[in-house]
GROMACS .gro file of C-alpha atoms in nm:
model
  175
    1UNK     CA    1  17.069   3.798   7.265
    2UNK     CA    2  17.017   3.917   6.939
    3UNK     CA    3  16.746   3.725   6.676
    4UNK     CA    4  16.427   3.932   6.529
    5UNK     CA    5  16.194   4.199   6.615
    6UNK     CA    6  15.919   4.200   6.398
    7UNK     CA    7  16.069   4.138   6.027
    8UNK     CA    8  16.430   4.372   6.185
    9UNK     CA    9  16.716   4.166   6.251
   10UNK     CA   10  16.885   4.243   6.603
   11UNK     CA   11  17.232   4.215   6.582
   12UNK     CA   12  17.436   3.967   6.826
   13UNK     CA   13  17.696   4.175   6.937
   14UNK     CA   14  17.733   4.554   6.976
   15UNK     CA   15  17.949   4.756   6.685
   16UNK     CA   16  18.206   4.818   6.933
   17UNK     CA   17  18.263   4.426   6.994
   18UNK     CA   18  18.276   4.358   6.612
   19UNK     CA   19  18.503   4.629   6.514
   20UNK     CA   20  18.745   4.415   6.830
   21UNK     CA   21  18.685   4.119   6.672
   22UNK     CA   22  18.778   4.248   6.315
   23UNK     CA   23  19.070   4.430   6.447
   24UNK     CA   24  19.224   4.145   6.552
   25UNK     CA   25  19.183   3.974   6.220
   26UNK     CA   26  19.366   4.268   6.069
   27UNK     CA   27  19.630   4.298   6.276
   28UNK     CA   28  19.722   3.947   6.386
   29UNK     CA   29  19.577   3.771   6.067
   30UNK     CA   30  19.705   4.006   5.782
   31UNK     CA   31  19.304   4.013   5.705
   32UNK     CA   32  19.252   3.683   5.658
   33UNK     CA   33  19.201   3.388   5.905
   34UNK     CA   34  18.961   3.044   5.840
   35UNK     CA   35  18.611   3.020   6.070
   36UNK     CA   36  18.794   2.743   6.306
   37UNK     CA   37  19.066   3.001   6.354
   38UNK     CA   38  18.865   3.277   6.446
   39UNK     CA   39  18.646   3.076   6.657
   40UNK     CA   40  18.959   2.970   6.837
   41UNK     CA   41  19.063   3.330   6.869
   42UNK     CA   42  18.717   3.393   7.033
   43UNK     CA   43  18.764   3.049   7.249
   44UNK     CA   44  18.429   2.972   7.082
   45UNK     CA   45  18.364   2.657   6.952
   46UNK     CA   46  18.315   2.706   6.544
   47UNK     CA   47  17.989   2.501   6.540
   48UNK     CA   48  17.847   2.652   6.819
   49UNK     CA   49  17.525   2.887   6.826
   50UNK     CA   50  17.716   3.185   7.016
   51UNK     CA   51  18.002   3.164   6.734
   52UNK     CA   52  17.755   3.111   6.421
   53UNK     CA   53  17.527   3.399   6.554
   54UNK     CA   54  17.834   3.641   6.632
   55UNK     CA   55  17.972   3.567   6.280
   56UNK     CA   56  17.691   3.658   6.095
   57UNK     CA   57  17.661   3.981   6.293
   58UNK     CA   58  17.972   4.091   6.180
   59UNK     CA   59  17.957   3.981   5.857
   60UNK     CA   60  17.578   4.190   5.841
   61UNK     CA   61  17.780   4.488   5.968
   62UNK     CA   62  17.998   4.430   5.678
   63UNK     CA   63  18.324   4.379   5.853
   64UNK     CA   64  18.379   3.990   5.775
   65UNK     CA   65  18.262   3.787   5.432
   66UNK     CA   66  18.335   3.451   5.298
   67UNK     CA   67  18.244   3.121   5.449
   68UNK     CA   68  18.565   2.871   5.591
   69UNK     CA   69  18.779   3.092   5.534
   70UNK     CA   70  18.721   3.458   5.662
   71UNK     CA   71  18.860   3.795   5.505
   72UNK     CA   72  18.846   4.179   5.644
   73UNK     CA   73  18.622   4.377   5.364
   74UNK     CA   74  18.751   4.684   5.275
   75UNK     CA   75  18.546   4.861   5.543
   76UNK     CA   76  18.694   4.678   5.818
   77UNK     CA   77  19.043   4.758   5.686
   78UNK     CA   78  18.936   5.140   5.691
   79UNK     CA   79  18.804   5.122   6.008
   80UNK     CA   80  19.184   4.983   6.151
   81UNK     CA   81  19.418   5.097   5.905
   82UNK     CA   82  19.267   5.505   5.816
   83UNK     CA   83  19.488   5.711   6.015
   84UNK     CA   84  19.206   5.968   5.956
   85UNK     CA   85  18.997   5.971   6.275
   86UNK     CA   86  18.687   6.101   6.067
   87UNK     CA   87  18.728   5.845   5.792
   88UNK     CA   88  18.733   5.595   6.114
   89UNK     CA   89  18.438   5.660   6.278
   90UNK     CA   90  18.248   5.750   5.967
   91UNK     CA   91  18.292   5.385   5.850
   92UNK     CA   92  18.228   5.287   6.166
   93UNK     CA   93  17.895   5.486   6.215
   94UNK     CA   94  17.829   5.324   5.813
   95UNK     CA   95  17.882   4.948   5.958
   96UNK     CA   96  17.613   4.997   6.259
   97UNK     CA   97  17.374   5.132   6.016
   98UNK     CA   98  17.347   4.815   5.783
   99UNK     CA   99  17.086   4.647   6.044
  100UNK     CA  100  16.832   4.848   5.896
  101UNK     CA  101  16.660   4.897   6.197
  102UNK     CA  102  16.893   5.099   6.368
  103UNK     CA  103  16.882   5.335   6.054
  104UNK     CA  104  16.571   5.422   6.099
  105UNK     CA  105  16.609   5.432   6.467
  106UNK     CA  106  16.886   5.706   6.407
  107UNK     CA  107  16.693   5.883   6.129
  108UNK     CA  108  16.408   5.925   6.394
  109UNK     CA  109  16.571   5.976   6.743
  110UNK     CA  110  16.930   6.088   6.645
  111UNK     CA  111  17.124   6.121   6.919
  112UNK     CA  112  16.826   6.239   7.124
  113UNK     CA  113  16.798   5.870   7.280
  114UNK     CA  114  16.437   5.846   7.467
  115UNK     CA  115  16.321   5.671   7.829
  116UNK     CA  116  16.249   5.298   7.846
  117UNK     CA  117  15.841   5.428   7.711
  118UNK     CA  118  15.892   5.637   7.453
  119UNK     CA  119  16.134   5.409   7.287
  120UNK     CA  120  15.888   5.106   7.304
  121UNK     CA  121  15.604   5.322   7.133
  122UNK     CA  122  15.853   5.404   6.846
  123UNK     CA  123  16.011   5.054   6.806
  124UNK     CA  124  15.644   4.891   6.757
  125UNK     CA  125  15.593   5.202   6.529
  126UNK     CA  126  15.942   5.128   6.363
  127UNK     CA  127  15.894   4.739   6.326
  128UNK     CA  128  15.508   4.730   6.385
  129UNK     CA  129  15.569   4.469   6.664
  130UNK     CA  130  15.357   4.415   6.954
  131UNK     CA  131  15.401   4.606   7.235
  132UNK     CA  132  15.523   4.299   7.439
  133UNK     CA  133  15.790   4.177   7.192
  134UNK     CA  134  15.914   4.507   7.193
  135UNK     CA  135  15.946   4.555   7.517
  136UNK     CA  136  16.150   4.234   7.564
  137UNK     CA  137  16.436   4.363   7.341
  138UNK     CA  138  16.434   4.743   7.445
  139UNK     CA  139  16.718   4.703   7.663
  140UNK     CA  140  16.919   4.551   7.414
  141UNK     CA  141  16.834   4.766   7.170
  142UNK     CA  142  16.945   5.039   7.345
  143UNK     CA  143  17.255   4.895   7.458
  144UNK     CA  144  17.375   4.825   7.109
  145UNK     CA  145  17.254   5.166   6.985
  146UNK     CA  146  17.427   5.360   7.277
  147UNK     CA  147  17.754   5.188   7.184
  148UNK     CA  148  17.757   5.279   6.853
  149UNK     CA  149  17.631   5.675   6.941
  150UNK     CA  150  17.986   5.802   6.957
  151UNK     CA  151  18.019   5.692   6.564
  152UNK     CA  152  17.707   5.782   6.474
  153UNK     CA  153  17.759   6.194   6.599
  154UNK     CA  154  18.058   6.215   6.380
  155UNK     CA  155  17.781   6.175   6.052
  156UNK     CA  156  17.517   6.440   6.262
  157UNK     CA  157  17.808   6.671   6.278
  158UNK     CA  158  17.927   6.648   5.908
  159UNK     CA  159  17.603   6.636   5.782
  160UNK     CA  160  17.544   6.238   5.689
  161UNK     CA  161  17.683   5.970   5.467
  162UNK     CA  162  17.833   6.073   5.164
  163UNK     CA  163  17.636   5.930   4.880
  164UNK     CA  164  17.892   5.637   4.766
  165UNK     CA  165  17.845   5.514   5.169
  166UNK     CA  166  17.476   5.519   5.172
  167UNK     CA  167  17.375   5.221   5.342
  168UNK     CA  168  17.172   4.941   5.156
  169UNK     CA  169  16.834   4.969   5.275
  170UNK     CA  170  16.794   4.530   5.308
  171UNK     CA  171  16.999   4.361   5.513
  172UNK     CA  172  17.060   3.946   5.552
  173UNK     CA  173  17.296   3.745   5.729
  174UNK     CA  174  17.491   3.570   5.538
  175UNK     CA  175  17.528   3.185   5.602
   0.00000   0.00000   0.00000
């Protein structure tokens, strides 16, 4: 589903999805494929709303950049050429955590990931929302954040980002 909660952009696809996508553009594409290719790839069609809307959620994880044609950034090509599992999942964890509101949804919950409730009344905190937008995208929100847990312990367990990874506090999707 994706689209906005409150002025927070949801992302369109979950972390896990993207890093599939880009993976593919690594490996099959040497890094670098055009938009009708990779919509091909995806059996999307390149005009479509589902292809535009996935696109520009990778490219705001900051996997993907460019416009017709498409190249792996170089934190895509850590995530699937590092042979260093840590590196991997570190630069995974640092792709999720460009939508800015699932950084501060990680700085507040962690890994400590609350009932259906408790996570509403700290979304509408988070995004200052109404209760009933909120509660329309919880499930999703949770989805996409439980998918990208497994990254995000490997920066609770070494102690965060390291300072040149800090993600950028303002996110847009690129065109």
């Amino acid at each position: 589903m994706g689209g906005l909660i409150g002025n927070y952009q949801i992302p369109y696809t979950t972390i896990s999805e993207a890093i599939s996508i880009v993976t593919t553009v690594v490996n099959k594409y040497n890094g670098q494929l055009s938009r009708q290719s990779l919509a091909k790839e995806l059996a999307m069609n390149s005009k479509g709303g589902g292809f535009v809307n996935k696109l520009a959620t990778i490219k705001s994880y900051g996997l993907l950049q460019g416009t017709s044609m498409l190249m792996a950034t170089d934190l895509a090509q850590k995530i699937v050429v590092s042979k260093d599992p840590a590196i991997v999942a570190r630069s995974k964890a640092e792709a999720f955590l460009k939508f800015t509101l699932y950084e501060q949804l990680f700085t507040r919950i962690r890994d400590k990931v609350p009932d259906d409730d408790a996570l509403v009344n700290i979304l509408v905190e988070i995004t200052k929302a109404n209760r009933i937008e909120v509660s329309k995208k919880v499930t999703e929100i949770r989805k996409y954040y439980l998918d990208a847990l497994q990254y995000l312990k490997v920066i609770m367990d070494s102690g965060g980002l390291k300072e040149d990874q800090e993600v950028s506090r303002q996110v847009q999707i690129p065109p």
